[in-house]
Coordinates of C-alpha atoms in Angstrom, one line a residue:
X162 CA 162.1 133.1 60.8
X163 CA 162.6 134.1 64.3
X164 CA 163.4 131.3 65.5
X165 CA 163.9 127.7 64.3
X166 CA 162.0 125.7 67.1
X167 CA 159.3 127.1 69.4
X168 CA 158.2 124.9 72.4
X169 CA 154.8 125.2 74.1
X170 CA 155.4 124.6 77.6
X171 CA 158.2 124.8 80.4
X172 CA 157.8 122.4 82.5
X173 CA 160.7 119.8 83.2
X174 CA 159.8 118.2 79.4
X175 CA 160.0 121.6 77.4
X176 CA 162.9 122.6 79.5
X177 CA 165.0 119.8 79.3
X178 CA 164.2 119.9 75.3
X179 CA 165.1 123.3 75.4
X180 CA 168.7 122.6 76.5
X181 CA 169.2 119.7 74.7
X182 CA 168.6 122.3 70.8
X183 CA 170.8 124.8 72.4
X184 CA 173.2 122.0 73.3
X185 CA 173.2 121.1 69.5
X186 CA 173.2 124.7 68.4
X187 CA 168.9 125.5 67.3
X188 CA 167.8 129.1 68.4
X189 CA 164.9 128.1 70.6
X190 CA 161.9 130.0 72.3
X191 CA 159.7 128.3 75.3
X192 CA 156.6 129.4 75.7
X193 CA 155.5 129.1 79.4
X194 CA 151.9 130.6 80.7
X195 CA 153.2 130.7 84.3
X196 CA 154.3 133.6 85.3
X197 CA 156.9 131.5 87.5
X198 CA 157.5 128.0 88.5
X199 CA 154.4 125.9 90.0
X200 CA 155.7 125.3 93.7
X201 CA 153.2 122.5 94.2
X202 CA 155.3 119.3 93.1
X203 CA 153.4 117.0 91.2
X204 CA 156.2 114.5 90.7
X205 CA 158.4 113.9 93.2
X206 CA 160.6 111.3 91.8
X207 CA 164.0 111.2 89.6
X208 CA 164.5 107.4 88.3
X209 CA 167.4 105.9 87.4
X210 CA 167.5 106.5 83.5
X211 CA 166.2 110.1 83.8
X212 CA 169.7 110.3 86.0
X213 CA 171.5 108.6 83.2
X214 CA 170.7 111.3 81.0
X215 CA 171.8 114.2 83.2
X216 CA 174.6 113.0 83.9
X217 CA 175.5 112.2 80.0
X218 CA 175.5 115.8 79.8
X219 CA 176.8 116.6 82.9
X220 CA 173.8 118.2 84.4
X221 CA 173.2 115.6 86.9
X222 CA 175.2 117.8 90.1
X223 CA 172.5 119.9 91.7
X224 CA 169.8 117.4 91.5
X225 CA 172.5 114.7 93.7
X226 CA 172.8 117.3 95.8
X227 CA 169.1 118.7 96.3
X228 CA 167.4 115.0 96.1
X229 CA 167.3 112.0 98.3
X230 CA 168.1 108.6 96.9
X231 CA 165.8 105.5 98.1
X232 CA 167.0 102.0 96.6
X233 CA 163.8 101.2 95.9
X234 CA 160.6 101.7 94.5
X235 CA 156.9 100.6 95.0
X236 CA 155.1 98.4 91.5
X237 CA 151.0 99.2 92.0
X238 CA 151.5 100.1 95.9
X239 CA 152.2 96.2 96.4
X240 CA 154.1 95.6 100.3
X241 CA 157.5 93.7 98.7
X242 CA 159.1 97.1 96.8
X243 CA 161.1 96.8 94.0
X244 CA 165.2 96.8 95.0
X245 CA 167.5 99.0 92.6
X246 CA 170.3 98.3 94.3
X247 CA 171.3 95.7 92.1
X248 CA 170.5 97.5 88.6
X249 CA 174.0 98.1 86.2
X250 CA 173.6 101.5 86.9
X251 CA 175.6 104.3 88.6
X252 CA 172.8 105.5 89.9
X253 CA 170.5 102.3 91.5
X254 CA 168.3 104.5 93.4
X255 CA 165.5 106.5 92.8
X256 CA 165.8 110.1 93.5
X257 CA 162.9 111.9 96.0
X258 CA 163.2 115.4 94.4
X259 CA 160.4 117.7 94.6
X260 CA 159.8 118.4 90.9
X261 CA 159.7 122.5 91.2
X262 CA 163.3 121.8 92.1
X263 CA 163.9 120.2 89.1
X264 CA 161.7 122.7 87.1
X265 CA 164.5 125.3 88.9
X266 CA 167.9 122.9 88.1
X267 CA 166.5 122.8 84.0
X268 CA 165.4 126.6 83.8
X269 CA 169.0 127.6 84.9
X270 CA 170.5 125.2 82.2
X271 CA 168.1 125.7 79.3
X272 CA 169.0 129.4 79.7
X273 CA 172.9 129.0 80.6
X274 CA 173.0 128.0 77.0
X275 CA 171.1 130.3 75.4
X276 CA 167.0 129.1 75.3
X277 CA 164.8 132.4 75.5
X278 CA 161.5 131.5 77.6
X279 CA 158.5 133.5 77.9
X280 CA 156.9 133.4 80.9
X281 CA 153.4 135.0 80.7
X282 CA 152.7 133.9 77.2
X283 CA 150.7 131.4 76.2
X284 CA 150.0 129.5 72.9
X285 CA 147.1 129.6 71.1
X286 CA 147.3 128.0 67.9
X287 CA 149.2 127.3 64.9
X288 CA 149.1 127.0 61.1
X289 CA 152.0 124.8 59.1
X290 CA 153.1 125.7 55.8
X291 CA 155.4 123.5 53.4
X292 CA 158.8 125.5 55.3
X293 CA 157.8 126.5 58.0
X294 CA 155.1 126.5 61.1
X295 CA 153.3 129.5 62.6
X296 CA 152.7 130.1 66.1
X297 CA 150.0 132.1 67.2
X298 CA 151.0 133.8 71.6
X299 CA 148.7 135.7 73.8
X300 CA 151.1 138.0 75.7
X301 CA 150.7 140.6 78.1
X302 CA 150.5 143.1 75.8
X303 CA 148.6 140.9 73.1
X304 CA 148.3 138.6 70.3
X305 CA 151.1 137.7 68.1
X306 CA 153.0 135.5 65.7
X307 CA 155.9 133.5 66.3
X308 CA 157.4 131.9 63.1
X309 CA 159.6 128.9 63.4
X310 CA 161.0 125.6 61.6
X311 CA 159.2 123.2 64.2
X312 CA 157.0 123.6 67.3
X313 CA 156.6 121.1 70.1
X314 CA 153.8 120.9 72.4
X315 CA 154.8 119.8 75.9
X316 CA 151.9 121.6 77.4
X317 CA 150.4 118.6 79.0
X318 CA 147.3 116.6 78.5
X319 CA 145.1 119.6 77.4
X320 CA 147.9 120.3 74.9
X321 CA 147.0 123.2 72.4
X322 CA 149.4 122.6 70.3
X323 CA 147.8 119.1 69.4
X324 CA 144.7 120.1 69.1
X325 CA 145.4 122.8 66.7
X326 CA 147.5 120.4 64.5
X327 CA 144.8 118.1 64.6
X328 CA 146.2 114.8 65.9
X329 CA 143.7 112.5 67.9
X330 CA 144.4 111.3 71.6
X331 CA 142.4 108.4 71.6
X332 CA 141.8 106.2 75.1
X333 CA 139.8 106.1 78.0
X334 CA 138.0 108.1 80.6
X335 CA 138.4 108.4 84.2
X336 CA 136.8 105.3 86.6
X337 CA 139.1 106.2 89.9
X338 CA 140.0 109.5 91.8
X339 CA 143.1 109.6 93.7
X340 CA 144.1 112.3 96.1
X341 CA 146.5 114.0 97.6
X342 CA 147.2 116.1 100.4
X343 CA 150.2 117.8 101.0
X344 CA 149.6 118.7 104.9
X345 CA 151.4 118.9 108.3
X346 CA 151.4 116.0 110.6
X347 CA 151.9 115.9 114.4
X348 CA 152.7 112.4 114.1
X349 CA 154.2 111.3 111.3
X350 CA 154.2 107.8 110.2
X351 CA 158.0 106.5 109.6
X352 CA 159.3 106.9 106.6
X353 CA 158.4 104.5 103.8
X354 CA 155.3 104.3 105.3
X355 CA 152.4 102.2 103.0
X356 CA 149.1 100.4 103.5
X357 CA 146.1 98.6 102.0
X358 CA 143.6 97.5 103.0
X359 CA 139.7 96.6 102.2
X360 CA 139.2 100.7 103.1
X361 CA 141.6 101.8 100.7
X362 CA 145.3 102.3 100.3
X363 CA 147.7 105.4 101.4
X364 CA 151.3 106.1 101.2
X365 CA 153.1 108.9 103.4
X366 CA 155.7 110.7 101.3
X367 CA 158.2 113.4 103.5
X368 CA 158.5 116.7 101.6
X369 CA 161.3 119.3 102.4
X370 CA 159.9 122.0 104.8
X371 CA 158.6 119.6 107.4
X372 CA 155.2 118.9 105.4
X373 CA 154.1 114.9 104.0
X374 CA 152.6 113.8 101.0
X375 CA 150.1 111.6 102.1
X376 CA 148.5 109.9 98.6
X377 CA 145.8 107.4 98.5
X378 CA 142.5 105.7 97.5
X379 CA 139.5 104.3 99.0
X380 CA 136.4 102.1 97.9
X381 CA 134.5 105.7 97.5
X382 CA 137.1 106.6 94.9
X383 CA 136.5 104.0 92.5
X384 CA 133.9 106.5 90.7
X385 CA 133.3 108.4 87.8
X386 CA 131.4 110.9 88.9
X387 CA 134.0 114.4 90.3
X388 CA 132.8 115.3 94.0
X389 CA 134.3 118.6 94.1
X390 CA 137.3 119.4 95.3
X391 CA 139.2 117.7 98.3
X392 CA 138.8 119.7 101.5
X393 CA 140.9 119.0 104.5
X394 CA 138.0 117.8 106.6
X395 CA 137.4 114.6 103.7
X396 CA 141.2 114.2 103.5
X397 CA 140.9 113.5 107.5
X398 CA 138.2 111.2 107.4
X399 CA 139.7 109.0 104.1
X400 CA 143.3 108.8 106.3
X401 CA 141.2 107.6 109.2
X402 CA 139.4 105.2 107.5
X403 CA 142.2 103.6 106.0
X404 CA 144.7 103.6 108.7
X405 CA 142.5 104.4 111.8
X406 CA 144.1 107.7 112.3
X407 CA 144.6 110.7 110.9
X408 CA 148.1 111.4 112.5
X409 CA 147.6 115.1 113.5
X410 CA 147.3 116.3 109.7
X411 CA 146.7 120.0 109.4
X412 CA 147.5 123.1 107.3
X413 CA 147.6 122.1 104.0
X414 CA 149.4 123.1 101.4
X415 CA 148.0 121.8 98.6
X416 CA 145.0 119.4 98.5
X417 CA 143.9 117.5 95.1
X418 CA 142.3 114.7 93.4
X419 CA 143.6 113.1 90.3
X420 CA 141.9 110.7 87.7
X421 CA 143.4 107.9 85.3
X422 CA 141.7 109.1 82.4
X423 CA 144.4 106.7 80.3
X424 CA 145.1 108.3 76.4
X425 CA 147.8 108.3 73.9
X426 CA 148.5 110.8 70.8
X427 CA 147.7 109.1 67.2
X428 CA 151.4 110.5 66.2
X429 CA 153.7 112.3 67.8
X430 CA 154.8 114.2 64.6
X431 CA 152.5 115.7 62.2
X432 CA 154.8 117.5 59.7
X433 CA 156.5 120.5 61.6
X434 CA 154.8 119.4 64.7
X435 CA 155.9 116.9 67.5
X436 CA 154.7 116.2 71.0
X437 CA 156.8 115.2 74.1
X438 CA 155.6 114.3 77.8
X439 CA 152.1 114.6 79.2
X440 CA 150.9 116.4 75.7
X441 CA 151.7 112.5 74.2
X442 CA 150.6 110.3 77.1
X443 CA 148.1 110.6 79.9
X444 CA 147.9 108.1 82.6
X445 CA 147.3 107.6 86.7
X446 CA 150.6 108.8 88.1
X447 CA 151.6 105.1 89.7
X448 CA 155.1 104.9 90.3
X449 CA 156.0 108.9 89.4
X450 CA 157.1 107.5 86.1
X451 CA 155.0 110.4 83.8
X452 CA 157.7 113.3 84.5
X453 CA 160.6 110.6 83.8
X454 CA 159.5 109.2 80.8
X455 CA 158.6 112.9 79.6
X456 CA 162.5 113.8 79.8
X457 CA 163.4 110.6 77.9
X458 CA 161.1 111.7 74.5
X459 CA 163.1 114.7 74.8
X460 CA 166.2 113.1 75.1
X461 CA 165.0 111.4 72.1
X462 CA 164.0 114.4 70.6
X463 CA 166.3 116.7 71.0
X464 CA 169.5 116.0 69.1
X465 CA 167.3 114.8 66.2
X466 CA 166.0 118.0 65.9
X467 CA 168.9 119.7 65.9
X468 CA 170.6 117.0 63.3
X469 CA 168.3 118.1 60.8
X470 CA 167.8 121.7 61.2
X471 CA 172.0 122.1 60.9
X472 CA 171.7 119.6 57.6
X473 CA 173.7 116.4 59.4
X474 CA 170.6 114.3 58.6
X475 CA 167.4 114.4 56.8
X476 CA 163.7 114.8 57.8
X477 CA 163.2 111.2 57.3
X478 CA 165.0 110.9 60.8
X479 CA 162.2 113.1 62.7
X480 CA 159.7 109.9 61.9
X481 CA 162.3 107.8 64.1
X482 CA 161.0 109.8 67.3
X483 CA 157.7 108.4 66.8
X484 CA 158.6 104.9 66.0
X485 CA 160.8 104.6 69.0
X486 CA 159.0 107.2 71.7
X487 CA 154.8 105.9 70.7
X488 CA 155.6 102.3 72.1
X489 CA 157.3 103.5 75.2
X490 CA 154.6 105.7 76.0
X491 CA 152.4 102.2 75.2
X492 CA 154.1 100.2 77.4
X493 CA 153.7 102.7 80.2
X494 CA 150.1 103.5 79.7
X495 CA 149.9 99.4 80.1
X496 CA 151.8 99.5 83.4
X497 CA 150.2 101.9 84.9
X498 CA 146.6 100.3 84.1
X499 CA 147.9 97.1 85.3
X500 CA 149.2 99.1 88.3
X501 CA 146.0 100.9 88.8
X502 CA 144.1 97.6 88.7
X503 CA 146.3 96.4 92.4
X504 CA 145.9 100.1 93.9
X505 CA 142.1 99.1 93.9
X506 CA 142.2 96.1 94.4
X507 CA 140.2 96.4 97.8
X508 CA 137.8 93.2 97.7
X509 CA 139.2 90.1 99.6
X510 CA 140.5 88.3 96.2
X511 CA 141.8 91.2 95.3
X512 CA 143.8 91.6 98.5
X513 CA 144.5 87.9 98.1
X514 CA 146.6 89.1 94.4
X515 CA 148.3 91.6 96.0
X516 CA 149.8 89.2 98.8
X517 CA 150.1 86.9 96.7
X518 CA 152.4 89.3 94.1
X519 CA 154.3 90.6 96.6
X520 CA 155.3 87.4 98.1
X521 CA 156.5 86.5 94.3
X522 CA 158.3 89.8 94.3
X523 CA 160.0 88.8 97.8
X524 CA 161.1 85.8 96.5
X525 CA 161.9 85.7 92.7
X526 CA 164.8 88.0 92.1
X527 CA 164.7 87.6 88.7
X528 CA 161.2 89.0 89.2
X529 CA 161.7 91.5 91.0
X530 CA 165.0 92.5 89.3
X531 CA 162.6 92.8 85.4
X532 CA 160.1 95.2 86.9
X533 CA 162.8 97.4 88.5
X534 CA 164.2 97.7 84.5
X535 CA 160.9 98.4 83.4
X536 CA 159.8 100.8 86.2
X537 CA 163.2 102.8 85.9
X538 CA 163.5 103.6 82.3
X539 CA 167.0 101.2 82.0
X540 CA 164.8 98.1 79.8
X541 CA 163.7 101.0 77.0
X542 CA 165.9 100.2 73.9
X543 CA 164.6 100.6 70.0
X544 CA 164.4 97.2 68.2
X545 CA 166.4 97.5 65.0
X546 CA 164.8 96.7 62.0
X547 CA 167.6 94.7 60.5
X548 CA 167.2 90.9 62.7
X549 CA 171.2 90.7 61.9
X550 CA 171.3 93.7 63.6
X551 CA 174.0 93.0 66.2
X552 CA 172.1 92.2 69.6
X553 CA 173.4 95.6 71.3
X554 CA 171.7 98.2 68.3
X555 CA 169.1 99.9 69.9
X556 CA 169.8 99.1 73.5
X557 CA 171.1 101.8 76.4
X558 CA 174.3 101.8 76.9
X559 CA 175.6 101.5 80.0
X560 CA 178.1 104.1 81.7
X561 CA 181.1 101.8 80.1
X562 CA 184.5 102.4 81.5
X563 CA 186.6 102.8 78.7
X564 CA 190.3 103.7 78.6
X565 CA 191.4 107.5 78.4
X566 CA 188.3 109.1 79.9
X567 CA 186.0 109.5 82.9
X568 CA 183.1 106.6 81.3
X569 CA 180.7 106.6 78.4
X570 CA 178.4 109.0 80.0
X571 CA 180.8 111.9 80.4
X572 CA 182.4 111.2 76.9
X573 CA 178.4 112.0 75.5
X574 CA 178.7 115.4 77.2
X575 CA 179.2 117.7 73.8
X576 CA 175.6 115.9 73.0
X577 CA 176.9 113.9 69.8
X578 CA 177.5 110.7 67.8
X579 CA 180.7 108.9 69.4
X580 CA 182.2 106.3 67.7
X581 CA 184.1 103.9 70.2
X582 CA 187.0 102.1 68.8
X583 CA 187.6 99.9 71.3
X584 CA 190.9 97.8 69.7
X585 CA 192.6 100.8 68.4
X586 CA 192.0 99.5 64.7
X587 CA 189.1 100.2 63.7
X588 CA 189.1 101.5 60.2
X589 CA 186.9 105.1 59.8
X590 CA 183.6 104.3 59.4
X591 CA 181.1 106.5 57.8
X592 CA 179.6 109.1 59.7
X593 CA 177.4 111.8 60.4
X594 CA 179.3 115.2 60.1
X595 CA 180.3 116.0 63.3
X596 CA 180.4 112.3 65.0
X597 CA 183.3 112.3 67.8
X598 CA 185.5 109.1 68.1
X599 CA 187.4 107.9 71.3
X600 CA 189.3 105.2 71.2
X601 CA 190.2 103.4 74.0
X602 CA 189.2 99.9 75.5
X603 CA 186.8 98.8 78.0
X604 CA 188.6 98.3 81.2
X605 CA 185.4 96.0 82.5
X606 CA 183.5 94.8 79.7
X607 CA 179.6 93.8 80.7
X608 CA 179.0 90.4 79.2
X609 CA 176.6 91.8 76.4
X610 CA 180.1 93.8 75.1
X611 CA 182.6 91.3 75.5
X612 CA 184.3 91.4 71.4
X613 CA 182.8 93.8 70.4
X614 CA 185.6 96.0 68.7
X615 CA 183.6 99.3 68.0
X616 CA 180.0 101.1 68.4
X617 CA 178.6 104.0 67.2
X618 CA 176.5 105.7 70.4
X619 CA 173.8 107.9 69.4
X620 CA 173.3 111.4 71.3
X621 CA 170.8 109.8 73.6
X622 CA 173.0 106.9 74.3
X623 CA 171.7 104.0 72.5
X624 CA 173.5 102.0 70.4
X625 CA 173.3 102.7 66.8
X626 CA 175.4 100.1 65.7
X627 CA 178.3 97.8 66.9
X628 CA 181.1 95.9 65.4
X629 CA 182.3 92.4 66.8
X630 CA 185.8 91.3 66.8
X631 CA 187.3 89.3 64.0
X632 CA 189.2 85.7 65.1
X633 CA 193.0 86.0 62.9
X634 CA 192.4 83.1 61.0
X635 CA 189.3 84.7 59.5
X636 CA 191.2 87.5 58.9
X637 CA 194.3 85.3 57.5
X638 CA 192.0 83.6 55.6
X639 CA 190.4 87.2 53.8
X640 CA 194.0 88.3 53.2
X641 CA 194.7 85.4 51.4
X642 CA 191.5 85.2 49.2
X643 CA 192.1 88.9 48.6
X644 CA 196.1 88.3 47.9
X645 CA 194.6 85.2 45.3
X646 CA 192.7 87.9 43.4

């Protein structure tokens, strides 16, 4: 067995996956068709949660450095944008990143710790035995086999690799076209620049290299029926239309339309199979959540993978990744059609809903404050089955400060189980071979931790469990049942 995980696709979601085997010691191969990374960025945003996880592994340098934070984000184009500022995060922005500079920040660490890609290759199909799952490649010099324990598509919504194993992507068709046109503009709107109207709705989005992203829809979108593809000229008369100018837009870069053909996988594991990112979930790119929530079913992924192929848990644990990653990918494939349903919202009570959510969102923090959770990845958590569960099990944990080290996130760096004993007498609990422990307490407890005396943090950086403090006379009172005995 040449390898014991092959990945179809290396984009940002087969990358990150990529790292995050290595990271837990699984000889992996990604299987990229590009010859080299696609320069035309179709996400263009970094949100808060996706930065969590970089910086849990440490990873999260280069893309501080490249990006540009904005402390707020726009829900279905609305005027009042959501404000991050105020999230219980370290990083309450979102992060304007072009993603081929992320695609270049994951390549370098995916192969820094030892992931082979194969650019130039492309997968074809597969066959799964009992042990083991082929992969059939078309290379440059021909067909051939890859053998491996598990393969992952993340090779987007046509995804061979679900096809071939046979798992349905049920949902709906296209009804709207976006576009896009990333072009050169004499004048350029100011930054943050967004409007709608009943011709339509466009945003204005500043790329590196002095060129804008200028992203919209008009009445004439709201079709079904493809037009061919977006020329500059049409781009020029849909700006003008919905703004009245066209602000000197010229050379193009890249010029495309985009649907919200809305569709889910049946199952995101089928046997030796799983699916991550766009290969899972297809929807209208509102909010440049897809890429985002992409990463996080790898970070989900990832160190369950490698937990059972070096015998620290049983297959039984791959089935988790569906149960946890299929109703995220729900909920967002409900956002973004409730999303989609204000972008087009062009008729006068339609306009009259948008003004009238945005004044809501101007005006009820709480509001406001929800959607900003839900929009960047920090409200996800995994219900526990148990309902004694303690209240924390399944939620993110937040970048605690806790005594003897630099926060949660940089004690997750090695990519495993920690157990935090957080009163320095926590008996040894049972654990998975190779779970760390830190003990140490928490110098500014959130609310939702206050007594709680230890936790067992997954990999990902949910809870798995956590352990409230005992009062003495509860623990006097034990002794003395135990002494009676």
């Amino acid at each position: 067995m040449e390898q014991q995980v092959v990945i179809a696709g290396g984009g940002p979601v087969g990358l990150w996956l990529a790292a995050e085997l290595r990271l837990g010691g699984v000889t992996v191969t990604v299987v990229e068709e590009r010859l080299e990374p696609d320069r035309r960025s179709r996400a263009l945003t970094v949100h808060p949660r996706t930065l969590e996880i970089l910086a849990s592994r440490g990873a999260h340098g280069p893309f501080l450095e490249a990006g540009t934070p904005i402390p707020s984000g726009h829900y279905g184009g609305l005027g009042t944008r959501l404000d991050f500022r105020a999230l219980d995060t370290p990083f309450p922005y979102t992060l304007a990143l072009p993603q081929a500079r992320t695609e270049e920040f994951l390549q370098e660490r995916a192969l820094a710790l030892g992931a082979r890609l194969l650019r130039g290759h492309r997968v074809t199909g597969l066959t799964q035995a009992p042990d083991a799952v082929t992969v059939r490649i078309q290379g440059p010099e021909g067909p051939y086999d890859l053998r491996a324990a598990y393969a992952v598509g993340c090779d987007g919504v046509r995804s061979t690799v679900r096809a071939a194993a046979g798992i349905g992507f049920p949902g709906t068709p296209a009804t709207v076209l976006g576009f896009l046109g990333d072009v050169r503009l004499d004048s350029p709107p100011p930054p943050g620049f967004s409007v709608c109207g009943p011709s339509g709705g466009l945003m204005a989005v500043p790329l590196p290299g002095g060129t804008t992203r200028l992203v919209g829809i008009t009445p004439d979108d709201l079709t079904a029926t493809w037009p061919g593809d977006l020329t500059l000229d049409e781009l020029r008369t849909k700006v003008r239309a919905i703004t009245g100018r066209d602000f000197g837009l010229r050379d193009p870069v890249w010029l495309s339309r985009f649907g919200n053909a809305t569709r889910q996988a049946e199952r995101y594991r089928d046997g030796r199979v799983l699916l991550a990112g766009d290969a899972a979930h297809q929807h209208f790119p509102t909010g440049g959540v897809g890429m985002n929530v992409g990463i996080q079913d790898a970070h989900n992924l990832g160190w369950k993978l490698a937990a059972v192929l070096a015998g620290r848990a049983g297959e039984a644990l791959l089935d988790t990744y569906h149960d946890e990653r299929h109703p995220v990918g729900a909920r967002l494939l409900e956002s973004s059609r409730a999303q989609t349903a204000l972008m087009t919202a062009f008729s006068p009570e339609g306009l009259a809903l948008r003004a009238e959510l945005g004044a809501l969102l101007a005006t009820q923090p709480a509001l406001n404050a929800t959607l900003a959770e839900r929009v960047s990845g920090l409200a996800d958590g995994y219900p526990p089955e148990d309902p004694a569960a303690h209240p924390l099990t399944g939620t993110r944990a937040p970048d605690l400060a806790v005594e003897g080290s630099e926060g949660l996130f940089a004690l997750l760096r090695p990519g495993r189980s920690l157990l935090l004993d957080l009163t320095g007498d926590t008996p040894a609990e049972p654990s998975a071979p190779g779970t760390l422990r830190h003990t140490g307490a928490l110098l500014r407890p959130p609310a939702a931790w206050a007594g709680v005396r230890a936790a067992l943090i997954r990999p990902d950086g949910h809870v798995a469990w956590a352990r409230m403090e005992r009062d003495r006379a509860t623990e006097e009172t034990e002794e003395t049942e135990e002494h009676g005995r």
